[in-house]
Amino acid sequence: MDYTQLGSEILTHVGGRQNVNKLTHCATRLRMEFNDDAKVNAQAIEALPGVISVVQRGGQFQIVVGNNVQQTFRAMQKEIGDLSGQAGGQQKQKAKGGIVSQIISVISTTFTPVIPAITGAGMIKALLAILKLTGVMSAASPTYHLLDTISDAAFFFLPVLLAYGASIKFECNPILAMTIAGALLHPNLAQMMAAGTAIDFIGIPVRLADYAGSVLPIIFTVWLMSYIERFAEKVSPTMIKFFTKPMIILLVTAPLALVVVGPFGIFLNDVVASGAAMIDGKASWLIPMLMGGLQPFLVITGTAWAMTPIATGQLSKNGFEMINGPGMLASNIAQGAATLCVAFRTKNKNLRQLASSAGFTALLGITEPSLYGVTLKLRRPLIAAMIGGGCAGIYAGLSGLVRYAFVSPGLAALPAFIGENPMNIVHALITCAIAIVVTFALTWILGFDDPVEEVTEPQDTARLSGDPQQILSPLAGEAVALDQVSDDVFSQGLLGQGIAIIPREGLLRAPVDGEVVTFLPSRHAVGIRGDNGVEILMHIGIDTVSLGGKHFTSALQVGDRVKTGDELVRFDIPAITALGYEIITPVLVVNSEAYPQLMCRQPGEVSFGETIITLNTAKENA
């Protein structure tokens, strides 16, 4: 799969890179916000090869790609460039939706950059639990204490980490936001609390609180800071704005955070925590059952983030949580079981391949490919997964199952359920077993409508026949091996196998008959799908996307039909190289996995129209 091409096609259907206001990603999906939602063609994006589904929830446009989301994100980020000034001169579209949708959007945007830190810290905690349980390391050893300190850091300084994510959401200075979070965590405040003396600020009483690991206070504070920053921007004289603007922001925001916003956030934290504890005390099975059964619905609607602040707060204060982890473990394992059952029963080869991969991934804790690619489309397996997850969730709640580390619950994250209670991991294993057995049996009994296998299109006949195919040189210059390209994405064949050419003339021609499927606004890269099924990407230069089309000329458009030898792009080699860019041009077969035999010509001088790559689908011994 060519994820550079996928990223380019996504950008085309969202109205171009100029329309992208925010671009982030999580484990399986791209998360985007736009200047104008009307320019976005969701149906066209969902139809793209490599896109599992499109979700518009929680104030974000989400594109489910699966485990290779990072490759797509990097390709898109490279094309888009810096988004900090992207909306300049444009009227940014206000977020639509109700208050719940806006709250979910704030939580998801704030927490997304933080997830790697708290996940990594959580896994170190899980590792320490294993080492302690097996007697490999004593809890009294200096090494244990140092590793424990490292794992605690992400949770202790959580307000600082969240300040960064919140500053992205509220569009204010991230460094100043993190500085204010640092003020909330300053050791001087802890000393004042320990002294127990009354504190006031210009006569106003200050309620000191422990903000380590807190969530809501810093989110509220950064939201307030975003307005104070705009005020400081307006009132600061231009000549001394560099000094006065940050001073005003800190001088106004930090005291407000300590006197008003912080204590209010701590109060809300306490109310939410007390409510969760009360529910757990009265009906310990209720929350895990609801999470285990309704988690797919929460993911689909984008509201799965709603419980994250509560769970994170519990982990920070108590060292364990029972809000998210137990129910999500039941739900994730149930999704995997339902999807693998589909893989066993289906006669459709494509569905079997997708379900096998997605089902295994879901068992490990990542369910979006399973949910959007299989169970949601087939419906009855989704119902089975929700029932199985709910049943397993009841056991998790009744047994008192808790999660000791912030990781996506699944078989790979079972160490996160190892802690002070040695039976906790046993209860986690039983929860998994219930989810697998109940869900698999229900999916088998309920069945599903097996999709009919698609017939291969006529245009693929030549490719599937095993007849050798030739790709002609699109350039005149010096042919070199692909590993000579300085960009690892090309040299390591991550986008496909092929050859590179150092052109001596600034003219790119079509190497095959076919259709233009990729042509970026920067005009430096062209993708063609040949009539024989071969998919070719030609990338003129390294990092030349940064030129934004300067020194490149072409009238080409996506969808154009081209014949071998047709002019595609003209480019000014002296001007491009004078700016410090390499002009070496990779010519890649992006679907090279379809060709067991792919042979490139030897390095040396090459002219337009010479054969540079020979392809054959027949196996070597055929």
Coordinates of C-alpha atoms in Angstrom, one line a residue:
M1 CA 0.0 0.0 0.0
D2 CA 1.4 3.4 -1.0
Y3 CA 0.6 5.6 2.0
T4 CA 2.2 8.7 0.4
Q5 CA -0.3 8.3 -2.4
L6 CA -3.1 7.7 0.1
G7 CA -2.2 10.8 2.1
S8 CA -2.2 12.9 -1.1
E9 CA -5.6 11.6 -2.2
I10 CA -7.0 12.3 1.2
L11 CA -5.7 15.9 1.0
T12 CA -7.3 16.2 -2.4
H13 CA -10.7 15.2 -1.1
V14 CA -10.6 17.4 2.0
G15 CA -10.3 20.5 -0.1
G16 CA -6.5 20.7 -0.3
R17 CA -3.8 21.4 2.3
Q18 CA -5.0 25.0 2.6
N19 CA -8.3 23.7 4.1
V20 CA -6.6 21.7 6.9
N21 CA -6.6 23.5 10.2
K22 CA -5.4 20.7 12.4
L23 CA -3.9 17.3 11.7
T24 CA -3.1 14.7 14.5
H25 CA -3.4 10.9 14.8
C26 CA -3.9 8.2 17.4
A27 CA -3.1 4.5 17.1
T28 CA -5.3 3.8 14.1
R29 CA -6.9 7.0 12.8
L30 CA -6.2 10.4 11.5
R31 CA -7.9 13.3 13.3
M32 CA -8.5 16.4 11.3
E33 CA -10.2 19.8 11.6
F34 CA -10.9 22.1 8.7
N35 CA -11.4 25.8 7.8
D36 CA -14.4 24.9 5.7
D37 CA -16.2 21.6 6.3
A38 CA -18.2 22.1 3.1
K39 CA -15.1 21.3 1.0
V40 CA -14.7 17.8 2.4
N41 CA -15.9 14.8 0.4
A42 CA -16.3 12.1 3.1
Q43 CA -17.7 9.5 0.7
A44 CA -14.8 9.8 -1.7
I45 CA -12.3 9.4 1.2
E46 CA -14.1 6.3 2.5
A47 CA -13.9 4.7 -0.9
L48 CA -10.1 5.1 -1.1
P49 CA -8.1 1.9 -0.9
G50 CA -6.4 1.8 2.5
V51 CA -9.2 3.7 4.3
I52 CA -11.2 1.5 6.6
S53 CA -13.9 4.0 7.5
V54 CA -14.6 7.7 8.1
V55 CA -16.1 9.0 11.4
Q56 CA -17.3 12.5 12.1
R57 CA -17.7 12.7 15.9
G58 CA -16.5 14.7 18.8
G59 CA -15.9 17.9 16.7
Q60 CA -13.3 16.0 14.6
F61 CA -13.2 14.4 11.2
Q62 CA -11.6 11.0 11.8
I63 CA -10.2 8.7 9.1
V64 CA -9.6 5.1 10.2
V65 CA -6.5 3.8 8.5
G66 CA -5.4 1.0 10.8
N67 CA -1.9 0.2 12.1
N68 CA -0.2 2.1 9.3
V69 CA -1.7 5.4 10.3
Q70 CA 1.6 6.9 11.2
Q71 CA 3.0 6.4 7.7
T72 CA 0.0 8.2 6.2
F73 CA 0.2 11.0 8.8
R74 CA 3.8 11.6 8.1
A75 CA 3.2 11.7 4.3
M76 CA 0.3 14.2 4.8
Q77 CA 2.3 16.3 7.3
K78 CA 5.2 16.5 4.9
E79 CA 2.8 17.8 2.1
I80 CA 1.0 20.2 4.4
G81 CA 4.0 21.7 6.2
D82 CA 3.6 24.0 9.2
L83 CA 0.0 24.5 10.2
S84 CA 0.7 27.4 12.6
G85 CA -0.2 30.0 10.1
Q86 CA -2.4 28.0 7.9
A87 CA -5.6 29.8 8.6
G88 CA -4.1 33.3 8.2
G89 CA -6.5 35.6 6.4
Q90 CA -9.3 33.0 6.5
Q91 CA -12.3 33.0 8.7
K92 CA -11.9 29.8 10.7
Q93 CA -15.1 27.9 10.9
K94 CA -16.6 27.6 14.4
A95 CA -17.0 24.1 15.9
K96 CA -20.4 22.7 15.3
G97 CA -22.4 20.5 17.5
G98 CA -23.8 20.5 21.1
I99 CA -21.9 21.1 24.3
V100 CA -21.2 17.4 24.7
S101 CA -19.6 17.2 21.3
Q102 CA -17.4 20.2 22.1
I103 CA -16.4 18.8 25.5
I104 CA -15.4 15.5 23.9
S105 CA -13.4 17.4 21.2
V106 CA -11.5 19.3 24.0
I107 CA -10.7 16.1 25.8
S108 CA -9.6 14.1 22.8
T109 CA -7.4 16.9 21.4
T110 CA -5.9 17.5 24.8
F111 CA -5.1 13.9 25.6
T112 CA -4.0 12.7 22.1
P113 CA -0.4 14.1 22.4
V114 CA -0.1 12.8 26.0
I115 CA -1.0 9.2 25.3
P116 CA 2.5 8.0 24.3
A117 CA 4.0 9.4 27.6
I118 CA 1.4 7.9 30.0
T119 CA 1.3 4.6 28.0
G120 CA 5.1 4.3 28.1
A121 CA 5.1 5.1 31.8
G122 CA 2.3 2.7 32.4
M123 CA 4.2 -0.1 30.7
I124 CA 7.2 0.6 32.9
K125 CA 5.0 0.2 35.9
A126 CA 3.7 -3.1 34.6
L127 CA 7.2 -4.3 34.0
L128 CA 8.2 -3.3 37.6
A129 CA 5.2 -5.3 38.9
I130 CA 6.4 -8.4 37.0
L131 CA 10.0 -8.0 38.2
K132 CA 8.7 -7.6 41.8
L133 CA 6.3 -10.5 41.6
T134 CA 8.9 -12.9 40.2
G135 CA 11.5 -11.8 42.7
V136 CA 13.9 -10.6 40.1
M137 CA 14.0 -7.1 41.7
S138 CA 13.3 -6.0 45.2
A139 CA 11.1 -3.0 45.8
A140 CA 13.7 -1.7 48.2
S141 CA 16.5 -1.6 45.6
P142 CA 17.8 1.8 44.2
T143 CA 17.2 0.5 40.7
Y144 CA 13.5 -0.2 41.4
H145 CA 13.1 3.3 43.0
L146 CA 14.7 5.0 40.0
L147 CA 12.5 3.1 37.5
D148 CA 9.5 3.8 39.7
T149 CA 10.4 7.5 39.6
I150 CA 10.6 7.5 35.8
S151 CA 7.2 5.8 35.6
D152 CA 5.6 8.3 38.0
A153 CA 7.0 11.3 36.2
A154 CA 4.4 11.3 33.4
F155 CA 1.6 11.2 36.0
F156 CA 3.1 13.7 38.5
F157 CA 3.7 16.2 35.7
L158 CA 0.5 15.4 33.9
P159 CA -0.8 19.0 34.1
V160 CA 2.3 20.1 32.2
L161 CA 1.7 17.5 29.5
L162 CA -2.0 18.3 29.2
A163 CA -1.1 22.0 29.0
Y164 CA 0.5 21.3 25.6
G165 CA -2.5 19.4 24.2
A166 CA -4.9 22.0 25.6
S167 CA -2.9 24.9 24.0
I168 CA -3.2 23.2 20.6
K169 CA -7.0 22.9 21.1
F170 CA -7.4 26.5 22.3
E171 CA -4.8 28.0 20.0
C172 CA -2.5 29.7 22.5
N173 CA 1.2 29.6 23.3
P174 CA 2.1 26.1 24.4
I175 CA 5.3 27.1 26.3
L176 CA 3.4 29.7 28.4
A177 CA 0.7 27.2 29.1
M178 CA 3.2 24.6 30.3
T179 CA 4.9 27.3 32.4
I180 CA 1.6 28.0 34.2
A181 CA 1.2 24.3 34.8
G182 CA 4.7 24.3 36.3
A183 CA 3.5 27.0 38.7
L184 CA 0.7 24.8 39.9
L185 CA 3.3 22.0 40.6
H186 CA 6.0 24.2 42.1
P187 CA 7.6 22.8 45.3
N188 CA 7.0 26.1 47.1
L189 CA 3.2 25.4 47.0
A190 CA 3.8 21.9 48.6
Q191 CA 5.9 23.6 51.3
M192 CA 3.1 26.1 52.0
M193 CA 0.6 23.3 52.2
A194 CA 2.9 21.4 54.6
A195 CA 3.2 24.5 56.8
G196 CA -0.6 24.7 57.1
T197 CA -0.6 28.5 57.3
A198 CA -3.3 30.6 55.6
I199 CA -2.3 32.0 52.2
D200 CA -3.7 35.0 50.4
F201 CA -3.0 36.8 47.2
I202 CA -3.5 40.6 47.4
G203 CA -5.9 39.9 50.3
I204 CA -7.8 37.1 48.5
P205 CA -7.7 33.7 50.3
V206 CA -6.0 31.0 48.3
R207 CA -7.0 27.4 48.8
L208 CA -3.8 25.4 48.2
A209 CA -4.3 22.0 46.5
D210 CA -2.2 19.2 45.2
Y211 CA -2.3 19.5 41.5
A212 CA 0.0 16.6 40.7
G213 CA -1.8 14.2 38.4
S214 CA -4.8 16.5 38.1
V215 CA -6.7 17.0 34.8
L216 CA -9.5 19.5 34.9
P217 CA -7.7 22.5 36.5
I218 CA -5.1 22.9 33.8
I219 CA -7.6 22.4 31.0
F220 CA -9.8 25.2 32.4
T221 CA -6.7 27.3 33.0
V222 CA -5.4 27.0 29.4
W223 CA -8.9 27.8 28.1
L224 CA -8.9 31.0 30.1
M225 CA -5.4 31.8 29.1
S226 CA -6.4 31.7 25.4
Y227 CA -8.6 34.7 26.0
I228 CA -6.0 36.5 28.1
E229 CA -3.4 35.9 25.4
R230 CA -5.7 37.6 22.8
F231 CA -6.2 40.5 25.2
A232 CA -2.5 40.8 25.7
E233 CA -1.9 40.8 21.9
K234 CA -4.3 43.8 21.5
V235 CA -3.1 46.0 24.4
S236 CA 0.7 45.4 24.0
P237 CA 2.5 48.1 22.0
T238 CA 4.2 46.7 19.0
M239 CA 7.6 47.9 19.9
I240 CA 7.7 46.2 23.3
K241 CA 5.2 43.4 22.6
F242 CA 8.0 40.8 22.9
F243 CA 8.3 41.7 26.6
T244 CA 4.8 42.8 27.6
K245 CA 2.7 40.1 26.0
P246 CA 4.1 37.1 27.9
M247 CA 4.3 39.2 31.1
I248 CA 0.6 40.0 31.0
I249 CA -0.3 36.4 30.2
L250 CA 1.7 35.0 33.2
L251 CA 0.8 37.9 35.5
V252 CA -2.9 37.5 35.0
T253 CA -3.4 33.7 34.2
A254 CA -1.2 32.2 36.9
P255 CA -2.8 34.0 39.9
L256 CA -6.3 33.3 38.5
A257 CA -5.3 29.6 38.2
L258 CA -4.1 29.5 41.8
V259 CA -7.0 31.5 43.3
V260 CA -10.0 30.5 41.3
V261 CA -9.7 28.1 38.4
G262 CA -7.4 25.5 40.0
P263 CA -9.5 25.1 43.2
F264 CA -12.7 24.9 41.1
G265 CA -11.2 22.2 38.9
I266 CA -10.0 20.2 42.0
F267 CA -13.6 20.5 43.4
L268 CA -15.0 19.0 40.1
N269 CA -12.3 16.3 40.2
D270 CA -13.4 15.4 43.7
V271 CA -17.1 15.4 42.8
V272 CA -16.5 13.1 39.8
A273 CA -14.2 10.8 41.8
S274 CA -16.7 10.5 44.6
G275 CA -19.5 9.7 42.2
A276 CA -17.5 7.0 40.6
A277 CA -16.6 5.5 44.0
M278 CA -20.2 5.6 45.1
I279 CA -21.4 3.7 42.0
D280 CA -18.6 1.2 42.4
G281 CA -19.5 0.7 46.1
K282 CA -23.2 0.2 45.4
A283 CA -23.0 -1.8 42.1
S284 CA -19.4 -2.8 41.3
W285 CA -20.5 -4.7 38.2
L286 CA -22.3 -1.7 36.6
I287 CA -19.5 0.4 35.2
P288 CA -17.5 -2.5 33.7
M289 CA -20.6 -4.1 32.3
L290 CA -21.6 -0.8 30.6
M291 CA -18.1 -0.2 29.3
G292 CA -17.7 -3.8 28.2
G293 CA -21.0 -3.7 26.3
L294 CA -21.2 -0.1 25.1
Q295 CA -17.5 0.6 24.3
P296 CA -18.0 0.0 20.5
F297 CA -20.9 2.5 20.6
L298 CA -18.7 5.0 22.5
V299 CA -15.9 4.6 19.9
I300 CA -18.3 5.1 17.0
T301 CA -19.9 8.2 18.5
G302 CA -16.5 9.6 19.6
T303 CA -17.5 9.7 23.3
A304 CA -15.0 7.1 24.4
W305 CA -12.8 9.9 25.6
A306 CA -15.3 11.1 28.1
M307 CA -14.1 8.7 30.8
T308 CA -10.4 9.3 30.2
P309 CA -10.0 12.2 32.7
I310 CA -11.7 10.2 35.5
A311 CA -9.5 7.1 34.8
T312 CA -6.3 9.1 34.6
G313 CA -7.2 10.9 37.8
Q314 CA -7.7 7.6 39.6
L315 CA -4.4 6.2 38.3
S316 CA -2.6 9.4 39.4
K317 CA -4.1 9.4 42.9
N318 CA -4.7 5.7 43.7
G319 CA -2.2 3.9 41.5
F320 CA -5.1 2.0 39.9
E321 CA -8.4 2.6 38.1
M322 CA -11.7 0.7 37.6
I323 CA -13.5 3.1 35.3
N324 CA -12.0 2.4 31.9
G325 CA -9.6 -0.6 32.0
P326 CA -11.7 -3.5 33.1
G327 CA -14.6 -2.8 30.8
M328 CA -12.3 -2.0 27.9
L329 CA -10.4 -5.2 28.4
A330 CA -13.7 -7.2 28.1
S331 CA -14.8 -5.1 25.1
N332 CA -11.5 -5.3 23.1
I333 CA -11.1 -9.0 23.6
A334 CA -14.8 -9.5 22.5
Q335 CA -14.2 -7.5 19.4
G336 CA -11.2 -9.6 18.5
A337 CA -13.2 -12.9 19.1
A338 CA -16.1 -11.8 16.9
T339 CA -13.8 -10.7 14.1
L340 CA -11.7 -13.9 14.2
C341 CA -15.0 -15.9 14.1
V342 CA -15.9 -14.0 10.9
A343 CA -12.4 -15.0 9.6
F344 CA -13.1 -18.7 10.3
R345 CA -16.6 -18.7 8.7
T346 CA -16.3 -16.4 5.7
K347 CA -15.8 -17.7 2.2
N348 CA -14.7 -14.3 0.9
K349 CA -10.9 -14.3 0.6
N350 CA -10.6 -10.5 1.1
L351 CA -12.8 -10.5 4.1
R352 CA -10.9 -13.4 5.6
Q353 CA -7.6 -11.6 5.2
L354 CA -9.0 -8.4 6.7
A355 CA -10.8 -10.2 9.6
S356 CA -7.7 -12.3 10.5
S357 CA -5.4 -9.3 10.7
A358 CA -8.0 -7.0 12.4
G359 CA -9.1 -9.7 14.8
F360 CA -5.6 -10.4 16.0
T361 CA -5.0 -6.6 16.4
A362 CA -8.2 -6.3 18.4
L363 CA -7.1 -9.0 20.8
L364 CA -3.9 -7.0 21.4
G365 CA -6.0 -3.9 22.2
I366 CA -6.5 -1.9 19.0
T367 CA -10.1 -2.4 17.9
E368 CA -10.8 0.3 15.2
P369 CA -9.8 -1.9 12.2
S370 CA -12.0 -4.7 13.6
L371 CA -14.9 -2.4 14.5
Y372 CA -15.0 -0.3 11.3
G373 CA -13.7 -2.9 8.9
V374 CA -15.7 -6.0 9.9
T375 CA -18.2 -6.0 12.8
L376 CA -19.9 -2.7 12.2
K377 CA -20.4 -3.6 8.5
L378 CA -21.7 -7.1 9.2
R379 CA -23.8 -5.9 12.3
R380 CA -24.6 -9.3 13.9
P381 CA -21.0 -9.9 14.9
L382 CA -21.0 -6.4 16.5
I383 CA -24.1 -7.4 18.5
A384 CA -22.4 -10.6 19.6
A385 CA -19.3 -8.6 20.6
M386 CA -21.3 -6.2 22.7
I387 CA -23.1 -9.0 24.5
G388 CA -19.9 -10.9 25.1
G389 CA -18.1 -7.7 26.3
G390 CA -21.0 -7.0 28.7
C391 CA -20.9 -10.5 30.2
A392 CA -17.2 -10.3 30.7
G393 CA -17.6 -6.8 32.1
I394 CA -20.0 -8.1 34.8
Y395 CA -17.4 -10.6 36.0
A396 CA -14.7 -7.9 35.9
G397 CA -16.8 -5.7 38.1
L398 CA -17.9 -8.4 40.6
S399 CA -14.3 -9.6 41.0
G400 CA -13.0 -6.1 41.6
L401 CA -10.7 -6.1 38.6
V402 CA -8.6 -2.9 38.3
R403 CA -5.9 -1.6 35.9
Y404 CA -2.6 -0.4 37.3
A405 CA -1.2 1.3 34.2
F406 CA -2.6 3.4 31.4
V407 CA -2.4 1.2 28.3
S408 CA -4.9 0.0 25.7
P409 CA -6.3 -3.1 27.4
G410 CA -5.7 -6.4 25.5
L411 CA -3.6 -9.5 25.6
A412 CA -0.4 -7.5 25.0
A413 CA -1.2 -5.2 28.0
L414 CA -2.1 -7.9 30.5
P415 CA 1.0 -7.0 32.6
A416 CA -0.9 -3.7 33.4
F417 CA -3.3 -5.8 35.5
I418 CA -0.5 -7.1 37.7
G419 CA -0.3 -5.3 41.1
E420 CA -0.5 -5.6 44.8
N421 CA -3.4 -8.0 44.6
P422 CA -2.0 -11.2 43.1
M423 CA -5.5 -12.4 42.1
N424 CA -6.1 -9.3 39.9
I425 CA -4.2 -10.8 36.9
V426 CA -6.2 -14.1 37.4
H427 CA -9.4 -12.1 37.2
A428 CA -8.1 -10.4 34.1
L429 CA -7.4 -13.7 32.4
I430 CA -10.9 -15.1 33.3
T431 CA -12.5 -11.9 32.0
C432 CA -10.6 -12.5 28.7
A433 CA -11.8 -16.1 28.6
I434 CA -15.4 -15.2 29.1
A435 CA -15.3 -12.5 26.4
I436 CA -13.7 -14.9 23.9
V437 CA -16.0 -17.9 24.6
V438 CA -19.3 -16.0 24.8
T439 CA -18.6 -13.8 21.8
F440 CA -17.2 -16.5 19.5
A441 CA -20.2 -18.8 20.3
L442 CA -22.7 -16.0 19.7
T443 CA -21.1 -14.9 16.5
W444 CA -21.1 -18.4 15.2
I445 CA -24.8 -18.9 16.1
L446 CA -26.0 -15.5 14.9
G447 CA -24.0 -15.7 11.7
F448 CA -23.7 -12.9 9.2
D449 CA -24.3 -12.1 5.5
D450 CA -21.2 -13.2 3.8
P451 CA -20.3 -10.7 1.0
V452 CA -19.9 -12.2 -2.5
E453 CA -16.3 -12.4 -3.8
E454 CA -15.6 -9.6 -6.4
V455 CA -14.7 -10.6 -9.9
T456 CA -11.3 -9.4 -11.1
E457 CA -11.6 -6.5 -13.5
P458 CA -10.6 -7.1 -17.1
Q459 CA -7.8 -4.6 -17.0
D460 CA -5.9 -6.8 -14.5
T461 CA -5.8 -9.8 -17.0
A462 CA -2.4 -9.0 -18.4
R463 CA -0.9 -8.5 -15.0
L464 CA -2.3 -11.7 -13.6
S465 CA -1.3 -13.8 -16.7
G466 CA 2.4 -13.7 -15.7
D467 CA 3.5 -12.1 -19.0
P468 CA 6.6 -9.9 -18.6
Q469 CA 5.9 -6.1 -18.5
Q470 CA 8.4 -3.3 -19.1
I471 CA 8.5 0.2 -17.6
L472 CA 10.4 2.7 -19.7
S473 CA 12.6 5.5 -18.4
P474 CA 10.6 8.7 -17.8
L475 CA 13.9 10.7 -17.8
A476 CA 17.2 11.1 -19.5
G477 CA 20.1 10.9 -17.1
E478 CA 22.1 8.5 -15.0
A479 CA 20.3 5.4 -13.5
V480 CA 21.4 4.5 -10.0
A481 CA 20.3 1.9 -7.4
L482 CA 17.5 2.9 -5.2
D483 CA 19.7 2.6 -2.1
Q484 CA 21.6 5.6 -3.3
V485 CA 18.7 7.9 -2.5
S486 CA 19.3 9.9 0.7
D487 CA 15.7 9.6 1.9
D488 CA 15.2 6.3 3.8
V489 CA 11.6 6.1 2.8
F490 CA 12.7 5.6 -0.8
S491 CA 16.1 3.9 -0.3
Q492 CA 14.6 1.2 2.0
G493 CA 11.8 0.4 -0.4
L494 CA 9.1 1.5 2.0
L495 CA 7.0 2.9 -0.8
G496 CA 7.8 0.2 -3.3
Q497 CA 10.8 -1.2 -5.2
G498 CA 12.3 0.4 -8.2
I499 CA 15.2 2.5 -9.5
A500 CA 16.4 6.1 -9.2
I501 CA 17.5 8.5 -12.0
I502 CA 19.7 11.6 -11.7
P503 CA 18.2 13.6 -14.6
R504 CA 20.3 15.7 -17.0
E505 CA 17.2 17.3 -18.6
G506 CA 14.3 18.8 -16.7
L507 CA 11.5 16.9 -18.4
L508 CA 9.5 14.0 -17.0
R509 CA 7.6 11.8 -19.4
A510 CA 5.0 9.0 -19.0
P511 CA 6.7 5.6 -18.6
V512 CA 3.5 3.6 -19.4
D513 CA 0.0 4.0 -20.8
G514 CA -2.5 4.7 -18.0
E515 CA -4.3 7.2 -15.8
V516 CA -2.9 9.8 -13.5
V517 CA -3.9 8.9 -10.0
T518 CA -1.6 11.2 -8.0
F519 CA -0.5 14.7 -8.8
L520 CA 0.4 17.0 -6.0
P521 CA -0.1 20.8 -6.0
S522 CA 3.7 21.1 -5.6
R523 CA 3.9 19.3 -9.0
H524 CA 7.0 17.4 -7.9
A525 CA 5.4 13.9 -7.7
V526 CA 3.3 12.0 -10.3
G527 CA 1.5 8.7 -9.8
I528 CA 0.2 6.6 -12.7
R529 CA -1.9 3.5 -12.7
G530 CA -1.0 1.6 -15.9
D531 CA -3.6 -0.1 -18.1
N532 CA -1.8 -3.3 -17.2
G533 CA -2.3 -2.8 -13.5
V534 CA 1.1 -1.6 -12.5
E535 CA 1.2 1.5 -10.2
I536 CA 4.1 3.8 -10.6
L537 CA 5.2 6.8 -8.5
M538 CA 7.8 9.3 -9.8
H539 CA 9.2 11.7 -7.2
I540 CA 11.3 14.5 -8.6
G541 CA 14.0 15.4 -6.1
I542 CA 14.2 15.0 -2.3
D543 CA 12.1 17.3 0.0
T544 CA 11.2 19.3 -3.1
V545 CA 7.6 19.5 -1.8
S546 CA 9.0 22.5 0.2
L547 CA 9.3 24.5 -3.0
G548 CA 5.5 24.6 -3.2
G549 CA 5.6 24.1 -7.0
K550 CA 8.2 26.7 -7.7
H551 CA 10.5 25.8 -10.6
F552 CA 8.0 23.1 -11.7
T553 CA 5.6 23.5 -14.7
S554 CA 2.7 21.2 -15.7
A555 CA -0.9 21.2 -16.9
L556 CA -1.4 17.7 -15.6
Q557 CA -4.5 16.8 -13.5
V558 CA -5.6 13.8 -11.6
G559 CA -7.7 11.6 -13.9
D560 CA -5.9 12.5 -17.1
R561 CA -5.2 9.7 -19.6
V562 CA -1.5 9.6 -20.7
K563 CA 0.3 7.6 -23.3
T564 CA 3.9 6.4 -23.0
G565 CA 6.2 9.3 -23.8
D566 CA 3.7 12.0 -23.1
E567 CA 5.1 15.1 -21.3
L568 CA 4.2 15.2 -17.6
V569 CA 6.3 17.8 -15.8
R570 CA 9.0 20.3 -16.8
F571 CA 11.4 21.4 -14.0
D572 CA 14.3 23.8 -13.7
I573 CA 17.3 21.6 -12.6
P574 CA 19.8 24.5 -12.0
A575 CA 17.3 26.6 -10.0
I576 CA 16.3 23.6 -7.9
T577 CA 19.9 22.5 -7.1
A578 CA 21.0 26.1 -6.4
L579 CA 18.5 26.1 -3.5
G580 CA 20.3 23.1 -2.1
Y581 CA 17.8 20.3 -3.1
E582 CA 18.9 17.0 -4.6
I583 CA 17.3 16.3 -7.9
I584 CA 17.6 12.5 -7.9
T585 CA 14.3 11.0 -8.9
P586 CA 13.0 7.7 -7.6
V587 CA 10.8 5.7 -10.0
L588 CA 8.9 3.2 -7.9
V589 CA 6.5 0.3 -8.4
V590 CA 4.2 1.0 -5.4
N591 CA 2.4 -2.3 -5.8
S592 CA 5.7 -4.3 -6.2
E593 CA 4.4 -7.0 -3.9
A594 CA 2.2 -8.2 -6.8
Y595 CA 5.4 -8.9 -8.9
P596 CA 7.5 -11.8 -7.5
Q597 CA 10.1 -11.0 -10.2
L598 CA 11.0 -7.3 -10.4
M599 CA 14.3 -6.6 -12.1
C600 CA 15.9 -3.2 -12.6
R601 CA 18.5 -2.3 -15.2
Q602 CA 22.2 -1.9 -14.2
P603 CA 23.4 1.6 -13.2
G604 CA 24.6 3.9 -16.0
E605 CA 23.5 6.4 -18.5
V606 CA 19.8 6.1 -19.6
S607 CA 17.8 7.8 -22.3
F608 CA 14.1 8.4 -22.6
G609 CA 12.2 5.3 -23.5
E610 CA 14.8 2.7 -22.5
T611 CA 13.6 -0.2 -20.3
I612 CA 14.5 0.4 -16.7
I613 CA 12.3 -2.1 -14.9
T614 CA 11.0 -5.5 -16.0
L615 CA 8.0 -7.1 -14.1
N616 CA 6.6 -10.5 -14.0
T617 CA 3.9 -12.0 -11.7
A618 CA 5.0 -15.5 -12.4
K619 CA 7.0 -17.2 -9.6
E620 CA 10.7 -17.9 -10.3
N621 CA 10.2 -21.6 -10.7
A622 CA 7.0 -21.4 -12.7

